[in-house]
Short mmCIF file of C-alpha atoms and ligand atoms in Angstrom, two decimals:
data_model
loop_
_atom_site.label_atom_id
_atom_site.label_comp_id
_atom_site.label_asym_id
_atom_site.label_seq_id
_atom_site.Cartn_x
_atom_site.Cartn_y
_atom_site.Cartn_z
CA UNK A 1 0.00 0.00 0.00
CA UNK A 2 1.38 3.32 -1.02
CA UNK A 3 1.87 6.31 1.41
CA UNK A 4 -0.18 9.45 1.05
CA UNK A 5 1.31 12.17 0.92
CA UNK A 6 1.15 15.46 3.65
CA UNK A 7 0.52 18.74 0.49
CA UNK A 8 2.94 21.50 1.64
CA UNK A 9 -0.33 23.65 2.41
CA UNK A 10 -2.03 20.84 4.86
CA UNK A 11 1.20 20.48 6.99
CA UNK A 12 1.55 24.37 7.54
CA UNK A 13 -1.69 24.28 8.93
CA UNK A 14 -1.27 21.22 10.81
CA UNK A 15 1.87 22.91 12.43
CA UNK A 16 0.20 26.61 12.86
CA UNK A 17 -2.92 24.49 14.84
CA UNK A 18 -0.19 22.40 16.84
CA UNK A 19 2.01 25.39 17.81
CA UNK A 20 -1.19 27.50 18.95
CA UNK A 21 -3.05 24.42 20.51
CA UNK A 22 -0.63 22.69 21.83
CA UNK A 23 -2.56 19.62 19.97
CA UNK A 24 -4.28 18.61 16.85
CA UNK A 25 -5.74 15.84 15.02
CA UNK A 26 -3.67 14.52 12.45
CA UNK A 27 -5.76 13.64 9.54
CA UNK A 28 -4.92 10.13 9.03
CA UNK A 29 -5.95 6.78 10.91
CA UNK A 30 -4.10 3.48 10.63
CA UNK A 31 -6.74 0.52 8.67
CA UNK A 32 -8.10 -1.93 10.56
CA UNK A 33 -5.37 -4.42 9.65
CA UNK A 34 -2.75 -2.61 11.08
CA UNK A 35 -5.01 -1.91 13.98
CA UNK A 36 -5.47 -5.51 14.85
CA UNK A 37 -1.96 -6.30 13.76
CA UNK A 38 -0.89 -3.67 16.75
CA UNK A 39 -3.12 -5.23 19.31
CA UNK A 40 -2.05 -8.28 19.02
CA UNK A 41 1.61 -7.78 19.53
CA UNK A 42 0.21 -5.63 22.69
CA UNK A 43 -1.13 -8.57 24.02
CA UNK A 44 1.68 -11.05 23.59
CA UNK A 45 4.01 -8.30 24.99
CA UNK A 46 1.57 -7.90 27.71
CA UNK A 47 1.54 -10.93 28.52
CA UNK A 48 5.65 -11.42 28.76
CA UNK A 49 7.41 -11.08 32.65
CA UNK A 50 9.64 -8.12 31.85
CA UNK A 51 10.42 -5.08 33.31
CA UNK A 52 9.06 -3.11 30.19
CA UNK A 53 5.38 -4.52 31.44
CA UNK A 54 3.80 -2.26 34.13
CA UNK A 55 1.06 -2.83 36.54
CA UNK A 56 -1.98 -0.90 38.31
CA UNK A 57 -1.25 -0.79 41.64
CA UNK A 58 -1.33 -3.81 44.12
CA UNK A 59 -3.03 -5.19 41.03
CA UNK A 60 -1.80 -8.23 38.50
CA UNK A 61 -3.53 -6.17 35.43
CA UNK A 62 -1.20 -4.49 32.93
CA UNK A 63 -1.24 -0.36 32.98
CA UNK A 64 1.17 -0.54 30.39
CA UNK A 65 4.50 -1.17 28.06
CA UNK A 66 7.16 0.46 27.31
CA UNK A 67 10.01 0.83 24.66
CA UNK A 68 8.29 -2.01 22.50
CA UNK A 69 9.97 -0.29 19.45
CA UNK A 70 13.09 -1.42 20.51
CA UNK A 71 12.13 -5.06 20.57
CA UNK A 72 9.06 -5.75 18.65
CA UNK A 73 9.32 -5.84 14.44
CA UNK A 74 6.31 -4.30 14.02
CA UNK A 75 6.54 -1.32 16.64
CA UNK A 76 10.03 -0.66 15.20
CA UNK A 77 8.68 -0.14 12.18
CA UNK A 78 5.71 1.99 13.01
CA UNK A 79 7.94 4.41 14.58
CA UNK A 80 9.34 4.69 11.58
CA UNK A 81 6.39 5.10 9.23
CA UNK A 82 7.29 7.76 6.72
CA UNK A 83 4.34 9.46 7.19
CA UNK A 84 5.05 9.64 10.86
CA UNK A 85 8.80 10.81 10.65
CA UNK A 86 7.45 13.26 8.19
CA UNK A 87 5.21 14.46 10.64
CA UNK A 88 7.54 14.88 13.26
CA UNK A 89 9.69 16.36 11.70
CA UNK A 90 8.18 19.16 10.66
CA UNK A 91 5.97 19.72 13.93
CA UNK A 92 9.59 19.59 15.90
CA UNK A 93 11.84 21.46 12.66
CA UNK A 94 14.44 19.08 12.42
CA UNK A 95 15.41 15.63 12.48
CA UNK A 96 13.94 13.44 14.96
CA UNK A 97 14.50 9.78 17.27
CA UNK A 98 12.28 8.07 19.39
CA UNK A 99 12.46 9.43 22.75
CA UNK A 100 9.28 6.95 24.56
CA UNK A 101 7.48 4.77 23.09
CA UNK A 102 4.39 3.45 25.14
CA UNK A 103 0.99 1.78 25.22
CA UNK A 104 -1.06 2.94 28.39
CA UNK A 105 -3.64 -0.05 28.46
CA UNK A 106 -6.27 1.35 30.51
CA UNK A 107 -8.32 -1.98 30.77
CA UNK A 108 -12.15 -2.55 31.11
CA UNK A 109 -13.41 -1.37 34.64
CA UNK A 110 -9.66 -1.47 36.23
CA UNK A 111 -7.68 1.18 34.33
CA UNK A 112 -6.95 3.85 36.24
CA UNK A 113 -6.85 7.74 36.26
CA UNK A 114 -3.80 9.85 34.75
CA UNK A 115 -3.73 13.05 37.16
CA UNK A 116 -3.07 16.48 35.64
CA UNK A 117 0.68 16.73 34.56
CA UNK A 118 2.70 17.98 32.26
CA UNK A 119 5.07 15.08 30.33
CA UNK A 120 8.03 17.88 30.32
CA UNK A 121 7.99 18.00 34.04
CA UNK A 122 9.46 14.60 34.52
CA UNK A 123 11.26 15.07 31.09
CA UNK A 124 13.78 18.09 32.52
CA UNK A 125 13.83 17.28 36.12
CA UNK A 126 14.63 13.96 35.88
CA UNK A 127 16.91 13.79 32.36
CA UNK A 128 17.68 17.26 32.04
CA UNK A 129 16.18 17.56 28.17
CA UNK A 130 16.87 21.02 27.28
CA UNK A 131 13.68 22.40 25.74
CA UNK A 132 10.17 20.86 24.84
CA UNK A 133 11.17 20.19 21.37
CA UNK A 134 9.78 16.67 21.33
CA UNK A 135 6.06 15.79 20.29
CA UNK A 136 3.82 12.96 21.29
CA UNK A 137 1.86 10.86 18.61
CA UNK A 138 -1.36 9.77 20.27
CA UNK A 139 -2.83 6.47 18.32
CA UNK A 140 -6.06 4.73 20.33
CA UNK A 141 -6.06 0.54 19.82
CA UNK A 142 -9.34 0.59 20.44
CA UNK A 143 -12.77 3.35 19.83
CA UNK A 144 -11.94 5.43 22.86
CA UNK A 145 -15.32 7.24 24.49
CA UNK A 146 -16.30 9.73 26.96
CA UNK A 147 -16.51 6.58 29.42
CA UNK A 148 -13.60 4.55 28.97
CA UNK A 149 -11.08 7.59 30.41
CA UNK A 150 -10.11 9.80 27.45
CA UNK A 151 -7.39 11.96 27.59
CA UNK A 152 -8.41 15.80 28.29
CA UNK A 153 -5.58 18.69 27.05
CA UNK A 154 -6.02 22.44 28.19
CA UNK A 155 -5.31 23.77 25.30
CA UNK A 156 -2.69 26.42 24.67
CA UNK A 157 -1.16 25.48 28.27
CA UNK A 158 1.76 24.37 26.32
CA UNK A 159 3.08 28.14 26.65
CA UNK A 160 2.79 28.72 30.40
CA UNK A 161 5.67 27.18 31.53
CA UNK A 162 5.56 24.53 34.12
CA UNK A 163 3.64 24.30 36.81
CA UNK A 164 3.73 23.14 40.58
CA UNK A 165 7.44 21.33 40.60
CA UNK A 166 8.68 20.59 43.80
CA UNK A 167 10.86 23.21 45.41
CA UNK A 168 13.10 21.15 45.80
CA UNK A 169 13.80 17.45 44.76
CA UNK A 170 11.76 15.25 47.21
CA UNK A 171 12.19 11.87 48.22
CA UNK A 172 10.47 9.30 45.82
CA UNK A 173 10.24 11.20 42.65
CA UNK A 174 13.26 10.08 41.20
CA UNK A 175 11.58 6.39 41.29
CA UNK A 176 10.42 5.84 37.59
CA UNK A 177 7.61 3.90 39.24
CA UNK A 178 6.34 7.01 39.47
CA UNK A 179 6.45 8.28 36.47
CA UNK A 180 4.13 5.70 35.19
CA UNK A 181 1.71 5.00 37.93
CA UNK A 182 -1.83 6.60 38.99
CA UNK A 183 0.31 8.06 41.88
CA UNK A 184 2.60 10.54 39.60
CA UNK A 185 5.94 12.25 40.83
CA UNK A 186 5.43 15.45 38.79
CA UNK A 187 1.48 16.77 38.74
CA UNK A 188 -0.55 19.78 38.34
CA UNK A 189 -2.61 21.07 41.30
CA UNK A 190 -6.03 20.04 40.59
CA UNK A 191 -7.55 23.00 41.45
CA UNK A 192 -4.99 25.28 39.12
CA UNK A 193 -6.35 22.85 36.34
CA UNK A 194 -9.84 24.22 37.25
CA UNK A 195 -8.64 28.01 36.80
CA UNK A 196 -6.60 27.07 33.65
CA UNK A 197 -9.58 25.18 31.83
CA UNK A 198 -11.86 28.34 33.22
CA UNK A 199 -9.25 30.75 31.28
CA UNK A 200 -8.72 28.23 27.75
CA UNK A 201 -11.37 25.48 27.94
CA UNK A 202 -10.86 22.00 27.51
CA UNK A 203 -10.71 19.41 24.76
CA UNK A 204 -11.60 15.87 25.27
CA UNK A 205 -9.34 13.63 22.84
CA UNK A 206 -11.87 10.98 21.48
CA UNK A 207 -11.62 9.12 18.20
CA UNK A 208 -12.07 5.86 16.84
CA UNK A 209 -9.12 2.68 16.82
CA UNK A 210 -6.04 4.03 14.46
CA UNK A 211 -6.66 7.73 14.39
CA UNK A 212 -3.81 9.70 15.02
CA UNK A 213 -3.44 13.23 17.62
CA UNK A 214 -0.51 15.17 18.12
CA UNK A 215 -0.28 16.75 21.72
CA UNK A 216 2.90 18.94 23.27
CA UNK A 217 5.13 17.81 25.87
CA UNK A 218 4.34 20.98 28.00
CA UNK A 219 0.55 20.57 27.75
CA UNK A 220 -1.59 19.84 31.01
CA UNK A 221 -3.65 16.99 30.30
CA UNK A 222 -5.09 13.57 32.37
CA UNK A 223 -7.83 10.81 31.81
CA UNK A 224 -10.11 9.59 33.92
CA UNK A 225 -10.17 6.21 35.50
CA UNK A 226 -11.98 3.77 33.07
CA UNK A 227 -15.76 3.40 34.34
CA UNK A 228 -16.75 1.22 30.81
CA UNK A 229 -17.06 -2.36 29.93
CA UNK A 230 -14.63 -0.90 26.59
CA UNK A 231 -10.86 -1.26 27.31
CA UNK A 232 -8.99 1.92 26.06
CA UNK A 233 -5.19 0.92 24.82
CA UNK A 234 -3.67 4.07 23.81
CA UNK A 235 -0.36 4.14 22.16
CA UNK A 236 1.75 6.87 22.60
CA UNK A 237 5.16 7.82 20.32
CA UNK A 238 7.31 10.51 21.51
CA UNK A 239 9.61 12.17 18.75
CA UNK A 240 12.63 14.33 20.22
CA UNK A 241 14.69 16.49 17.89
CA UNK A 242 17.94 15.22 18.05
CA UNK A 243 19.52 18.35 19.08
CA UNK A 244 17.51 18.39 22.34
CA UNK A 245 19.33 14.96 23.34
CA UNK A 246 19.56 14.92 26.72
CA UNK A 247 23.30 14.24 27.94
CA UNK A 248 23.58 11.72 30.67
CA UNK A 249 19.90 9.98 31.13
CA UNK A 250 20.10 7.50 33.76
CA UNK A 251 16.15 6.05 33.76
CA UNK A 252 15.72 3.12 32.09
CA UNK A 253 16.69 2.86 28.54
CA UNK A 254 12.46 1.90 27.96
CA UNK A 255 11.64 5.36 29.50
CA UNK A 256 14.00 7.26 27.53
CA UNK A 257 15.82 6.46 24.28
CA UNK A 258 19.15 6.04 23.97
CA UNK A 259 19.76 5.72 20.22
CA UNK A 260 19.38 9.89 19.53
CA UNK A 261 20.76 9.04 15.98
CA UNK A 262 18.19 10.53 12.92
CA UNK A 263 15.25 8.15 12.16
CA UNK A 264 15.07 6.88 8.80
CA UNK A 265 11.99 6.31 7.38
CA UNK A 266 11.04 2.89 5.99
CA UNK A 267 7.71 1.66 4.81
CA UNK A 268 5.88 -1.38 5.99
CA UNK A 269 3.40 -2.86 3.81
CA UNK A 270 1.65 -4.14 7.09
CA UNK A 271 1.09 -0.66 8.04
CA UNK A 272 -1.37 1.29 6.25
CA UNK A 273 -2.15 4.78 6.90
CA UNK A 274 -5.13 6.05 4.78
CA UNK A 275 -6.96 9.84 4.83
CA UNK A 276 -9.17 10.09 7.52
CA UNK A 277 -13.18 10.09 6.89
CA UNK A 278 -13.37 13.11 9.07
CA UNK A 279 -10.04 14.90 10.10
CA UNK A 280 -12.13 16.99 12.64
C1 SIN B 1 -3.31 8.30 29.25
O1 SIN B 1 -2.96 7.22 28.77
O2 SIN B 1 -4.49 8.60 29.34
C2 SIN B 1 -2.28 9.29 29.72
C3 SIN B 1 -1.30 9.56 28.66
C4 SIN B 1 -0.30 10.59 29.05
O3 SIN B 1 -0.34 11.16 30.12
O4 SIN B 1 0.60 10.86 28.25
MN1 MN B 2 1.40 12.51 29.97
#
């Protein structure tokens, strides 16, 4: 299957909406193929005793994996998708590598809450990346709802700074435990969430299995514990430019990416990527 092509007009809109927003819809969704093709590899990976396989608290059921790019065929490719790079590349300027690569299950009933953060909070304090010149590619496994804990963005929070980091550093928030768990190191006082969604609004990130969203490392977002019957897998790419390397990381190598040389894009003939229906 061929690759469509981003027109020179679409992608400076794409990027004037990202840089304003602080997110967008990208207006392309993975077929259902590739969809399925993606959840199962989720599933065997889930299913695997490593350390890349996260749970909910006190709990047996997966929250989520990590750095399956580095190990699984198809993930590896994905990141590379030339229509992905191509993406990345020009929301970041510049050449890109996989920073994080993730898939936050967020199962039926048991998946729980993401409080209000800000990605770049753990990203500088804990491995000193320079700037927020990264981008995250949001693509749901499955139809994801107002029920089944959607992600919510503030949007245009992106250009506030951060928010709420510790004075100084505290004990526990250099475990990466808790950088991926309901109880997170680095978070945004609920109630300044409130006043910020008061001032910009709020967009709820919904969408059906394989469509594609683009949201800023700086942005204050969360999701809701899921209260559905409807699991809500939600796999999550983060492009750095390669300039804004950090130096010396020293979490785990499935947290943060330690090949920072340029991506090459490669097509896949597994992986389709087709115009969206409805790009809103
Ligand atoms: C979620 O999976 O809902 C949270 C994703 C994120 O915080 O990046
Ligand atoms: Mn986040």
């Amino acid at each position: 299957m061929s690759t469509p092509t981003v027109t020179g007009a679409s992608l400076s809109e794409l990027k004037s909406a990202y840089d304003r927003d602080g997110s967008c819809p990208l207006p392309y969704r993975f077929d259902d193929a590739s969809v399925e093709l993606l959840r199962e590899r989720v599933a065997r990976i889930s299913a695997q005793r490593r350390p890349e396989v996260v749970h909910e608290k006190d709990s047996d059921v997966v929250r989520a994996i990590h750095g399956c790019h580095e190990f699984d065929d198809v993930c590896a490719s994905l990141v590379r998708h030339p229509l992905l790079v191509e993406l990345a590349e020009t929301l970041i300027g510049g050449p890109v590598y996989v920073y994080q690569f993730k898939v936050n299950l967020k199962q039926a009933r048991e998946g729980a809450a993401w409080p209000w953060h800000q990605d770049f909070a753990f990203w500088s304090e804990e491995d000193a990346m320079p700037r927020p010149d990264a981008v995250n590619f949001a693509i749901p496994l499955d139809d994801v709802h107002e029920e089944n804990g959607p992600l919510v963005v503030v949007p245009g929070s992106h250009t506030m700074g951060l928010f709420d980091l510790p004075a100084t550093s505290q004990d526990g928030t250099s475990d990466w435990r808790r950088h991926v768990s309901n109880d997170l190191a680095y978070t945004v006082d609920p109630a300044r969430a409130q006043r910020l969604i008061e001032q910009n609004g709020r967009r709820t990130i919904l969408g059906e299995a394989g469509s594609l969203h683009a949201f800023h490392p700086s942005i204050v977002h969360s999701s809701s514990n899921n209260r559905s019957a409807d699991r809500r897998a939600l796999l999550l790419i983060t492009y750095n430019a390669v300039a804004n390397a950090p130096a010396a990381p020293t979490r785990p190598a499935f947290l943060v990416g330690r090949d920072t040389t340029p991506l090459t894009a490669r097509h896949d003939d597994r992986l389709g990527l087709l115009p969206a229906a409805d790009p809103a």
